[in-house]
Coordinates of C-alpha atoms in Angstrom, one line a residue:
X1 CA -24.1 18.9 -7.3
X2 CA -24.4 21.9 -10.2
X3 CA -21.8 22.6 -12.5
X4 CA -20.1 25.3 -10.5
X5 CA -19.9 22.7 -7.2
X6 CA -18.5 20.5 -9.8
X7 CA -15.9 22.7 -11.0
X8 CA -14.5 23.9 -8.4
X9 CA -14.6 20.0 -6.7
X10 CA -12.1 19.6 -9.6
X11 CA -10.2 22.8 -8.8
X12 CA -9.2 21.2 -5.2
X13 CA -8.8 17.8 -6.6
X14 CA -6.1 19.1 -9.5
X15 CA -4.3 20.9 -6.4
X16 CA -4.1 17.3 -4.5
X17 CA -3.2 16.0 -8.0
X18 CA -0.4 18.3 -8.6
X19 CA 1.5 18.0 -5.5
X20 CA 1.6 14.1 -5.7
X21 CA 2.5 14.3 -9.5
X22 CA 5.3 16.9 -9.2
X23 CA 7.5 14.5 -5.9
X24 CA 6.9 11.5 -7.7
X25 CA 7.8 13.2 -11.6
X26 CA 10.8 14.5 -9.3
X27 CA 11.7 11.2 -8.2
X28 CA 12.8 9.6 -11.7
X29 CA 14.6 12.5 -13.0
X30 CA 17.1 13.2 -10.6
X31 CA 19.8 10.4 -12.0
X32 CA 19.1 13.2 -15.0
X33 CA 19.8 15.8 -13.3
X34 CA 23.0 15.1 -11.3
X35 CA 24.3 14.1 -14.7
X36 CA 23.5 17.2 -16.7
X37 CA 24.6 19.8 -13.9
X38 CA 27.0 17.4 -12.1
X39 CA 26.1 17.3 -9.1
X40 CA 27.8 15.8 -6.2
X41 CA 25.8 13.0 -4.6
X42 CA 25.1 14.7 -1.3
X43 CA 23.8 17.9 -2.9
X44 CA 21.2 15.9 -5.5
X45 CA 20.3 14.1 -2.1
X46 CA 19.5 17.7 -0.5
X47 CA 17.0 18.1 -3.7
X48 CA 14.9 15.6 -2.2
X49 CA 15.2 16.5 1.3
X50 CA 14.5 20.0 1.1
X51 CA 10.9 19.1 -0.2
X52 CA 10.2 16.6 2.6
X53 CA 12.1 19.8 5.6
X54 CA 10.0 22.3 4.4
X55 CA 6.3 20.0 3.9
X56 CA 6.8 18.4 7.3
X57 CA 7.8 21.5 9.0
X58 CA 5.2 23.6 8.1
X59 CA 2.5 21.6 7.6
X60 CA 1.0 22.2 11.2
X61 CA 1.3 26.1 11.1
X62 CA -0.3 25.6 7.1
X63 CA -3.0 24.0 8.8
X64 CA -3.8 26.2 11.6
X65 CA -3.3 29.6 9.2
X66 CA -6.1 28.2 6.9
X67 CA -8.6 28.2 9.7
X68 CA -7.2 31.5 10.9
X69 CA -6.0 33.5 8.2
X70 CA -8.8 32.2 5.8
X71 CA -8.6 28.9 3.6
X72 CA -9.4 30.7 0.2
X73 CA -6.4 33.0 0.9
X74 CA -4.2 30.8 2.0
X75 CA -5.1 28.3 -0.8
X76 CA -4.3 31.0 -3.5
X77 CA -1.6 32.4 -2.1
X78 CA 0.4 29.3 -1.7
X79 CA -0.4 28.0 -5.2
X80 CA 1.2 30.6 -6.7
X81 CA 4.2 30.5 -4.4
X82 CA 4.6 26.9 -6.0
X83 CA 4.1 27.7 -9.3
X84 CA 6.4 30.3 -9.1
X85 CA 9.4 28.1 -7.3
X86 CA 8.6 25.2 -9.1
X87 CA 9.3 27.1 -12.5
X88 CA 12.6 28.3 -10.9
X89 CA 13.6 25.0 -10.1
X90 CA 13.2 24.5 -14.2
X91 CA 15.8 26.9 -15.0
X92 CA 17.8 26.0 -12.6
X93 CA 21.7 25.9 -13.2
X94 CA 23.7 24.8 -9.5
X95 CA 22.5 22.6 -7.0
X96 CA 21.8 25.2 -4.8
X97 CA 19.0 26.7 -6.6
X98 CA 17.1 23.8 -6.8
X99 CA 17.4 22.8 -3.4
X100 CA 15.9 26.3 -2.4
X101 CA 13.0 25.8 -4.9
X102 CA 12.2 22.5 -3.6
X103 CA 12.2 23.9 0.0
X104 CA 10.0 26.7 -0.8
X105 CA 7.9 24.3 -2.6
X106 CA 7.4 22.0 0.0
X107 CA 6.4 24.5 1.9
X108 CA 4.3 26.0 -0.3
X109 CA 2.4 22.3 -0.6
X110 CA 2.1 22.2 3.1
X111 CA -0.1 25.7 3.5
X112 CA -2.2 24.3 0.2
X113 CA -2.8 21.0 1.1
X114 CA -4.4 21.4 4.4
X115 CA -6.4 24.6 2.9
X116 CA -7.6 22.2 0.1
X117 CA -8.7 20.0 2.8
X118 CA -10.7 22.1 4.6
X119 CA -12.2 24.2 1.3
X120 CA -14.0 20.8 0.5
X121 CA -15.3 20.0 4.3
X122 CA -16.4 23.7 4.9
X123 CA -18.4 24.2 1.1
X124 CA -19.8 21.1 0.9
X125 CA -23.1 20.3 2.3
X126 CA -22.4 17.8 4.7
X127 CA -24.0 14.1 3.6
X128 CA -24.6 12.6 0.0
X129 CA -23.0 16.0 -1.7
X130 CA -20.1 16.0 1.2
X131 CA -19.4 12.5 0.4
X132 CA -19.3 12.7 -2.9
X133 CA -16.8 15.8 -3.1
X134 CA -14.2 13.9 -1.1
X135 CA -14.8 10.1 -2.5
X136 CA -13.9 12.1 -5.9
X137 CA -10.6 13.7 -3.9
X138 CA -9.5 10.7 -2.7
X139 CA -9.3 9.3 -6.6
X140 CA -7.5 12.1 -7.9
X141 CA -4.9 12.2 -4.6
X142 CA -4.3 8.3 -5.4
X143 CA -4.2 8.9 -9.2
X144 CA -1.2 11.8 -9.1
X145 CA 1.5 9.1 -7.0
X146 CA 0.5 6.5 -9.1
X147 CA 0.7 8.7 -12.5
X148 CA 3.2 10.9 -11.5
X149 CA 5.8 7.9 -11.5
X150 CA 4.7 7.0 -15.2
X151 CA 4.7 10.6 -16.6
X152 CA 8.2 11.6 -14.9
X153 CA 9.7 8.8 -16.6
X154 CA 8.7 9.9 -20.3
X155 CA 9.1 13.6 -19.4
X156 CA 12.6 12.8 -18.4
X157 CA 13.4 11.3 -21.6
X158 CA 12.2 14.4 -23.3
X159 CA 14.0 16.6 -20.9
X160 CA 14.5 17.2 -16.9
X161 CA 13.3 20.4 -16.8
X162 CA 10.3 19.6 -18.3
X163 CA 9.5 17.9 -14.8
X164 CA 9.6 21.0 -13.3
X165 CA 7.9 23.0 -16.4
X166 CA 5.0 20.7 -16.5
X167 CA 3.7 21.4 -13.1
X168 CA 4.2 24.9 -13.7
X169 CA 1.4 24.8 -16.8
X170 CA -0.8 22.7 -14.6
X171 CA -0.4 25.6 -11.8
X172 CA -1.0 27.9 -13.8
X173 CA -4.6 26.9 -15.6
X174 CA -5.6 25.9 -11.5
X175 CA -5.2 29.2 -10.2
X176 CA -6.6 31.4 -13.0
X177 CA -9.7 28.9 -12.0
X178 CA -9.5 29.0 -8.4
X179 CA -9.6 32.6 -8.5
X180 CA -13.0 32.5 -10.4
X181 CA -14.4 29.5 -8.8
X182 CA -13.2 29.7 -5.1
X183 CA -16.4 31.6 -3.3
X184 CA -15.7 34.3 -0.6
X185 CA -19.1 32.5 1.1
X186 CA -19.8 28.9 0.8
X187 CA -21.8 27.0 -1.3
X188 CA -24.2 26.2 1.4
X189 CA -24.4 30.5 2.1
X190 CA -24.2 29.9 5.4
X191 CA -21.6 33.0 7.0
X192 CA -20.7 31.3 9.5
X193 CA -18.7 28.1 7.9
X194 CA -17.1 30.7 5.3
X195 CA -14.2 28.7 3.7
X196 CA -12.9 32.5 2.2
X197 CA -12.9 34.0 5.4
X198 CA -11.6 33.4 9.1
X199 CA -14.3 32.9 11.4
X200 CA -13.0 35.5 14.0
X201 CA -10.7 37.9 12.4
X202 CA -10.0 40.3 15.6
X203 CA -8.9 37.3 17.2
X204 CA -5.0 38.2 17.1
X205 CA -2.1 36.0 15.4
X206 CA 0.3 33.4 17.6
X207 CA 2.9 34.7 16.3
X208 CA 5.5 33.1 18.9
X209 CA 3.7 29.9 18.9
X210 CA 4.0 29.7 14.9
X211 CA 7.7 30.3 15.2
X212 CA 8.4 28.0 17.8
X213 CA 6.0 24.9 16.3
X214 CA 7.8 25.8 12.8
X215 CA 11.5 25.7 14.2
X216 CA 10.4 22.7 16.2
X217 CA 9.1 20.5 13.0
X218 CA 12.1 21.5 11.1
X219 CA 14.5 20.4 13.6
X220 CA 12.5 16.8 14.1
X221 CA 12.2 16.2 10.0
X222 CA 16.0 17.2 10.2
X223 CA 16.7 14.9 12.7
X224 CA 14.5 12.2 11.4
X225 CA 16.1 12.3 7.6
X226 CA 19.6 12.1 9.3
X227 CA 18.7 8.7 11.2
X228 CA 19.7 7.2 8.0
X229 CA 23.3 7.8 8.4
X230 CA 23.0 5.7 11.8
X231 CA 26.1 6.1 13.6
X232 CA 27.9 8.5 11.3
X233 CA 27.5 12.0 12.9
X234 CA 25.1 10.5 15.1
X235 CA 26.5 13.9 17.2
X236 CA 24.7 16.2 14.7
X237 CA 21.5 14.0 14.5
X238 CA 20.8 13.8 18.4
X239 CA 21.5 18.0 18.8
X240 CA 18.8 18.7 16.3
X241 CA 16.3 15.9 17.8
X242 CA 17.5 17.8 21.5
X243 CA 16.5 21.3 20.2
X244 CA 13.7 20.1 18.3
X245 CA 12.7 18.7 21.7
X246 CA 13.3 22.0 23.6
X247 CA 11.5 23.9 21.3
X248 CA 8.7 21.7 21.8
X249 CA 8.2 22.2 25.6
X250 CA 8.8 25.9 24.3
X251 CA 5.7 25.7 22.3
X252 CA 3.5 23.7 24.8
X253 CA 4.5 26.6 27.8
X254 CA 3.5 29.6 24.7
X255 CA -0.2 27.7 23.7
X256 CA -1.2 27.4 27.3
X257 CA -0.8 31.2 28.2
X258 CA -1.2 32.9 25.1
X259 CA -5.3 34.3 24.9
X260 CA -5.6 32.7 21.1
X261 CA -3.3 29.4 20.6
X262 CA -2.2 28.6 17.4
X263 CA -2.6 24.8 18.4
X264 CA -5.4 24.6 21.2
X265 CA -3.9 21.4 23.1
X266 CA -7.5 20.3 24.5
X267 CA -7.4 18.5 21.0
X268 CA -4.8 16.4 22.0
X269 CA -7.1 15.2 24.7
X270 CA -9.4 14.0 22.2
X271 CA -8.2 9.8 22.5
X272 CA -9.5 8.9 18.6
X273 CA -8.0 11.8 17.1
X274 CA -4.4 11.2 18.9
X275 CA -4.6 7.6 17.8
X276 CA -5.2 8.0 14.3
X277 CA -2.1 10.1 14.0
X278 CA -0.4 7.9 15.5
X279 CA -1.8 5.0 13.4
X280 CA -1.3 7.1 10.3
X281 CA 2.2 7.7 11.3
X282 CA 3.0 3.7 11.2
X283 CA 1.0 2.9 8.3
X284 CA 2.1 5.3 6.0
X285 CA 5.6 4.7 7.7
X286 CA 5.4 0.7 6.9
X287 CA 4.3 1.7 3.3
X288 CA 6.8 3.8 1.8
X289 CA 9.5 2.1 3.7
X290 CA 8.6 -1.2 1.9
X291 CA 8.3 0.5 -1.0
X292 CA 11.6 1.9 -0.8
X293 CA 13.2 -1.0 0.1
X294 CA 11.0 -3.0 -3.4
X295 CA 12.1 -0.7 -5.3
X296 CA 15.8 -1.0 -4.3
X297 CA 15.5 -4.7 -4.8
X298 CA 14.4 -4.0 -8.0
X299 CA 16.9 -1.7 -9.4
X300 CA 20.0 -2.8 -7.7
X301 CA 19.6 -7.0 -7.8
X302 CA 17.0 -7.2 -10.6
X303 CA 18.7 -4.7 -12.8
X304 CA 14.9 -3.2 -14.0
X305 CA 15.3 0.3 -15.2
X306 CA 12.6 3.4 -13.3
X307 CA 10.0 2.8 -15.9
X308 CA 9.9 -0.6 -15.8
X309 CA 9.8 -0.2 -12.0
X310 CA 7.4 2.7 -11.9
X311 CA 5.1 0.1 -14.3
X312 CA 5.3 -2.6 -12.0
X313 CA 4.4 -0.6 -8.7
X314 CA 1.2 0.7 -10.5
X315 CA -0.8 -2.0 -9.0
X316 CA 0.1 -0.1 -5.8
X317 CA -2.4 2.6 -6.9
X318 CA -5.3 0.1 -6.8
X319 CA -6.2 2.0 -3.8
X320 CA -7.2 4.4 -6.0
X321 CA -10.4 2.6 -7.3
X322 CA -10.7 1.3 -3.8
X323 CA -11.0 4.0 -1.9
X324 CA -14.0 5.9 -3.2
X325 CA -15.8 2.4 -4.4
X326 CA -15.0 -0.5 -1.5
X327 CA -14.0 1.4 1.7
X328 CA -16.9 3.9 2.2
X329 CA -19.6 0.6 1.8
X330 CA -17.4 -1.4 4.4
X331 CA -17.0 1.9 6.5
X332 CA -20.7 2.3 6.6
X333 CA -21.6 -1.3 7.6
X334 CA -18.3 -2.0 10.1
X335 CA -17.2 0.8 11.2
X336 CA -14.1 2.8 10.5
X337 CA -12.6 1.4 13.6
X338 CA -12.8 -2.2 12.1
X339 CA -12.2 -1.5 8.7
X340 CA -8.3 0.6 10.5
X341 CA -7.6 -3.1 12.2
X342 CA -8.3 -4.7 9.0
X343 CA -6.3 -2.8 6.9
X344 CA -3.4 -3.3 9.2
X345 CA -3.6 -6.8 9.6
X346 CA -3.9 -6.9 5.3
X347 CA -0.6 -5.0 5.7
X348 CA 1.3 -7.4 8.4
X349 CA 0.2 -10.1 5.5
X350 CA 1.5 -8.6 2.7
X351 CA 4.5 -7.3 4.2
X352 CA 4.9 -11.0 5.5
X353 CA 5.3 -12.5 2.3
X354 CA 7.5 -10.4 1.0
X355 CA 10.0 -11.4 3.8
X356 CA 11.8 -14.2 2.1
X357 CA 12.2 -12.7 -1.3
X358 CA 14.5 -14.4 -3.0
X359 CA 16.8 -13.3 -6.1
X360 CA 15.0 -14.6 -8.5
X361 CA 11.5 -14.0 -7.9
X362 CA 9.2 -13.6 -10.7
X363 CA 6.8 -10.6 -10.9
X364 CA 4.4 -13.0 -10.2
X365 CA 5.6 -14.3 -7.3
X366 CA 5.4 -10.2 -6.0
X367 CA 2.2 -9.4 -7.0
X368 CA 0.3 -10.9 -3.9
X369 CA 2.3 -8.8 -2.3
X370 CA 1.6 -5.5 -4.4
X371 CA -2.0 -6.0 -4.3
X372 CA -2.4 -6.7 -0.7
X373 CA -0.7 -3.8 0.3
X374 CA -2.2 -1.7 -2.3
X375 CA -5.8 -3.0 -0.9
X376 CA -4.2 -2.3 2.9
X377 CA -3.6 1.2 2.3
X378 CA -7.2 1.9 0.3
X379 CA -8.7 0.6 3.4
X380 CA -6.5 2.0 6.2
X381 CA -5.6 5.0 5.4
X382 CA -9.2 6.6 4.9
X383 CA -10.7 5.6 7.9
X384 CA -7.7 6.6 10.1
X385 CA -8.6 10.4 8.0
X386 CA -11.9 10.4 9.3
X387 CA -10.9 9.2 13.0
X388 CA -8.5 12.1 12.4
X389 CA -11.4 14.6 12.0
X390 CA -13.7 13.3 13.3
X391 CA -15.9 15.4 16.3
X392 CA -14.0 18.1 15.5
X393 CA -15.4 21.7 15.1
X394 CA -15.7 23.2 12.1
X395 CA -13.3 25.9 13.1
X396 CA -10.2 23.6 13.6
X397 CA -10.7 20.7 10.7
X398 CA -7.7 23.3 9.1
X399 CA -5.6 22.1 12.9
X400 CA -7.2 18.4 12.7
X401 CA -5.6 17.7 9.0
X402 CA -2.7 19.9 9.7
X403 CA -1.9 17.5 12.6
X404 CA -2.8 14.1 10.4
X405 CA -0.9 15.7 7.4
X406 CA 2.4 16.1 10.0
X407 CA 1.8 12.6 11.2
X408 CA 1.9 11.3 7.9
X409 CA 5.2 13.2 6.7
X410 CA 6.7 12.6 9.4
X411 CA 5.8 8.6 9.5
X412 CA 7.0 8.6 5.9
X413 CA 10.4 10.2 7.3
X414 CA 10.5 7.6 9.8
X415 CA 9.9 4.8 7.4
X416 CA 12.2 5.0 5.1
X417 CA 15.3 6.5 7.6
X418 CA 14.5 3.5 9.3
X419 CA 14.7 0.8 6.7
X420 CA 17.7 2.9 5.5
X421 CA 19.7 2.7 8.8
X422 CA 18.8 -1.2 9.4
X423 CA 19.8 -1.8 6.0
X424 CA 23.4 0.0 6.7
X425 CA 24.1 -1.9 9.5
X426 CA 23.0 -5.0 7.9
X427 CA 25.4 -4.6 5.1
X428 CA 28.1 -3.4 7.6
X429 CA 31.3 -5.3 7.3
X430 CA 30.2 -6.5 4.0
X431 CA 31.1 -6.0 0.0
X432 CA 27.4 -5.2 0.0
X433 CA 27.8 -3.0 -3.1
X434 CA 29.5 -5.6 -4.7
X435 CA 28.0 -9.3 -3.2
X436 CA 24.5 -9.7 -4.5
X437 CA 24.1 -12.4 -1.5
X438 CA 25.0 -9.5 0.8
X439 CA 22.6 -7.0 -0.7
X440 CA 19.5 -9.3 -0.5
X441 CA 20.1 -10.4 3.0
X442 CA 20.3 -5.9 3.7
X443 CA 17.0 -5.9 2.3
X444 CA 15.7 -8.5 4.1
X445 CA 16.7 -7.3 6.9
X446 CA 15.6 -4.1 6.5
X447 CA 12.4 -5.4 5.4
X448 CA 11.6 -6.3 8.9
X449 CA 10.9 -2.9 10.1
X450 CA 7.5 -1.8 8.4
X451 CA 6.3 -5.8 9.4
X452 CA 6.8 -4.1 12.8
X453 CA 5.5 -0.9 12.2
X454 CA 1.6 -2.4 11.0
X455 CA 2.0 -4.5 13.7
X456 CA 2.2 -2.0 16.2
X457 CA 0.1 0.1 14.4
X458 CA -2.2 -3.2 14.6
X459 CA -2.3 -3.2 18.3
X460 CA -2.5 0.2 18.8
X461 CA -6.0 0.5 16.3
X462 CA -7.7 -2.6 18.3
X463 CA -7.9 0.0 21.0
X464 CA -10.3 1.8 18.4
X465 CA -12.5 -0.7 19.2
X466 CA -13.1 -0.6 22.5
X467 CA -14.6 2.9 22.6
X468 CA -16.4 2.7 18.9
X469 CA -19.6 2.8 19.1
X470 CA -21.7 0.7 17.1
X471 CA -21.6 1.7 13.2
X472 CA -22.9 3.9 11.4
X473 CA -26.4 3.7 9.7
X474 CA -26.8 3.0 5.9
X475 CA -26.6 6.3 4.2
X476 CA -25.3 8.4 6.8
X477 CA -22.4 10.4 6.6
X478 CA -19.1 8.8 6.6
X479 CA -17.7 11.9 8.1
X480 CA -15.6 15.4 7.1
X481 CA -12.6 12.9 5.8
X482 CA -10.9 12.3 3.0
X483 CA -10.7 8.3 2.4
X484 CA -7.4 9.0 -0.1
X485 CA -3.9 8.3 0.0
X486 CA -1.5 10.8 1.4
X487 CA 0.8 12.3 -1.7
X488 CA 3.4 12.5 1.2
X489 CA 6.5 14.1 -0.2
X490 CA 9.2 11.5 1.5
X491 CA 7.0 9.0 0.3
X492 CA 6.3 9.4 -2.7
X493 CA 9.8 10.1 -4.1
X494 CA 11.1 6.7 -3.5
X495 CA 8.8 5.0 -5.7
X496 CA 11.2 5.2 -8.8
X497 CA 14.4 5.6 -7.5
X498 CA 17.0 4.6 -9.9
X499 CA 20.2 2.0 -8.9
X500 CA 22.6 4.7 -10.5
X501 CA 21.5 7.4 -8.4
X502 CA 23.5 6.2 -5.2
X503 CA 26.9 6.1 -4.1
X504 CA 28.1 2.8 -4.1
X505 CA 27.8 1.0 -0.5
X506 CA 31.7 -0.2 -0.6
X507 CA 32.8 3.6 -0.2
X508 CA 31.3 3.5 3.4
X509 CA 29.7 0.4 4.7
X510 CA 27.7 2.1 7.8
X511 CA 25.9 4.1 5.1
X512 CA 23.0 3.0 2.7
X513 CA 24.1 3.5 -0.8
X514 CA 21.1 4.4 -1.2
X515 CA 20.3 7.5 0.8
X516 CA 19.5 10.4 -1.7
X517 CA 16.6 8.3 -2.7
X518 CA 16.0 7.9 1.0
X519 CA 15.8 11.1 1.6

């Protein structure tokens, strides 16, 4: 690649950078935060939610408006819609402020994200240059979560607001060069594949269908972050799933008649790319829900501060290296379909061991665990992006990662609702708050649901093998994917949750005392 290819490669990759690095700086300073404006616990938990609503609801219309309003437009636009919230949310003085810049910023991440995506398949040359683009994306997306839990720790010793300021300067010096860099035409020159331009502008807007998917996803995600209350207001929770529901057969009556569908369903017919959602959805499900529940364990029993813990879940971002070194070689000679089933079956191990964790376990003793997991996701998680994408047209790889970006929000939703509600009623009827025997026997409990998500997610990839052909040659593509770690908003923001953060479990055993970090 020349200079220019190169530059603008890093461009994309600082966008994917960005968004991972602003959830997970988020994450460690909002113990900060509730202090300074004192805020009650509910509202700082709505901080963190209203990133996760807005990503997860919008992240299928962000993908389909890249593809049909233009990528280089929608990329541009929406980067300055974040900078601009996120330096709101910096001078922020009442709770409600920041949860409306974190909503708008979410969704601001989920128009850019997918247009990112699909800037990088549609300028790059598919093969070597192709390859090389996105094996460099898939180290920087890796490198923000795993950074971004470091550099919000020292930030927030210099300040809070500087979590939000810091992003803002990053924004900045990416858009004054994604305006110079972005082309209106592709690298390649070929019209056609324009990432600047929609490929049939007369074609007129779904508007209906955009309103009903939007209202639809927000509703689920609402639904889906509320499951951690279990029973408590379990009325409220099953009328937003209900509606969410309705106005999902609303949406699937509006695509089939409308002339120009903002979702064409036929690619819900295609079997690999509904599977690797759904495969996406458990993995990445599994892995921030047993990362939550680690870092819990960590805070709460062990007593480690969120640096200490955001050092010691470093090793976590070993996928980082592995994904653009290890996975594309054993992709080339296995398969992705093989390489999916044996990143899932790393995960059922490493989750495995980490079953009977006791109270004293040395770091040490964890690190199998870590590392395996780490490795699981570097060589899961790409593959499952390429099944994703894979044999679909140019003109909807904006709908194809739009659809595996919702999959992966909303499996990280799932994940750590999930572990939150079983570790609720776990600690139900118990001083958990105040019997360390109690607490570890929660998280162990809770510890049992991402074991069960890979292992679903297991079975459900070995079907991948039954209609995968044989692999791919040497040196052939690897295909339109990104092989990276998703910088998923609910995930990443309980990597460095602190203990004093959360309400204390004795005030109301059916809740975790952990759910802002949950959420």
């Amino acid at each position: 690649m020349g200079t220019r290819a190169w530059a603008l490669l890093l461009v994309l990759c600082g966008t994917i950078f960005l968004e991972g690095i602003d959830v997970a700086m988020l994450a460690v300073a909002i113990p900060s935060i509730r202090s300074d404006l004192d805020l009650p616990t509910d509202t700082a938990a709505w901080v963190m939610s209203a990133y996760v609503l807005g990503y997860a609801g919008f992240t299928l219309l962000g993908g389909r408006a890249a593809d049909l309003l233009g990528r280089r437009r929608m990329f541009l636009t929406w980067l300055t819609v974040f900078l601009a919230f996120s330096g709101l949310g910096g001078f922020a003085t009442e709770g409600w402020t920041l949860i409306v810049a974190r909503f708008v910023t979410g969704v601001s991440a989920a128009f850019m994200t997918p247009a990112a995506l699909s800037l990088i398949t549609t300028s790059y040359e598919e093969g070597e240059q192709r390859n090389k683009a996105l094996l460099v994306f898939a180290g920087t997306a890796a490198g923000g979560f795993s950074l971004g839990l470091v550099i919000g720790g020292l930030l927030t010793q210099l300040g809070w607001r500087w979590v939000f300021f810091a992003p803002v300067l990053l924004a900045g010096a990416l858009l004054v060069a994604a305006v110079r860099l972005i082309p209106a035409m592709p690298l390649t020159e070929e019209p056609e594949k324009s990432p600047g331009r929609p490929r049939r502008r007369t074609e007129g807007f779904d508007i209906l269908g955009a309103t009903t998917a939007a209202a639809a996803m927000l509703l689920a995600a609402y639904a889906v972050i509320r499951l951690e209350h279990g029973l408590d207001g379990w009325q409220l929770t099953a009328g937003a799933a209900l509606a969410a529901t309705a106005l999902l057969v609303v949406f699937v009556a509006v695509e089939r008649r409308t002339p120009t569908p903002l979702v064409r369903l036929g690619i819900l017919r295609t079997g690999s790319v509904v599977r690797a959602d759904l495969g996406a959805l458990l993995f990445v499900g599994a892995f921030f829900g047993f990362q939550f529940v680690l870092t819990l364990y960590l805070q709460e029993l062990r007593g480690w501060s969120s640096l200490q813990t955001a050092i010691a879940l470093v090793v976590l971002g070993c996928d980082a290296i592995l994904a653009p070194t290890l996975t594309p070689r054993l992709v080339t000679r296995f398969g992705h379909a093989k390489v999916i089933l044996g990143g899932f079956v790393l995960a059922v191990v490493a989750y495995g061991l980490f079953l009977p964790v006791g109270m004293d376990w040395s770091y040490a003793a964890m690190f199998p665990t870590l590392i395996i997991a780490g490795t699981a996701f570097a060589l899961a998680y790409g593959p499952l992006t390429i099944a994703a994408t894979d044999g679909v047209a140019e003109s909807e790889q904006g709908l194809a990662s739009g659809l595996l970006h919702t999959a992966t929000q909303f499996g990280s939703a799932i994940g750590i609702s999930a572990v939150t509600a079983v570790y609720g009623l776990a600690s139900s009827g118990a001083s958990a708050g105040s019997d360390p025997d109690a607490t570890l026997s929660a998280f162990r409990a809770a510890l049992i649901v991402p074991v069960a998500m890979v292992t679903l997610g297991a079975l459900l990839s070995s079907f991948g093998l039954r209609s995968r052909t044989k692999p791919p040659k040497a040196g052939a593509p690897i295909g339109p994917a990104v092989l990276a770690a998703p910088t998923t908003a609910a995930a990443t923001v309980i990597a460095a949750t602190p203990a004093d953060a959360v309400p204390d479990a004795s005030a109301n055993p059916t809740r975790n005392p952990t759910r802002q970090a949950s959420s």
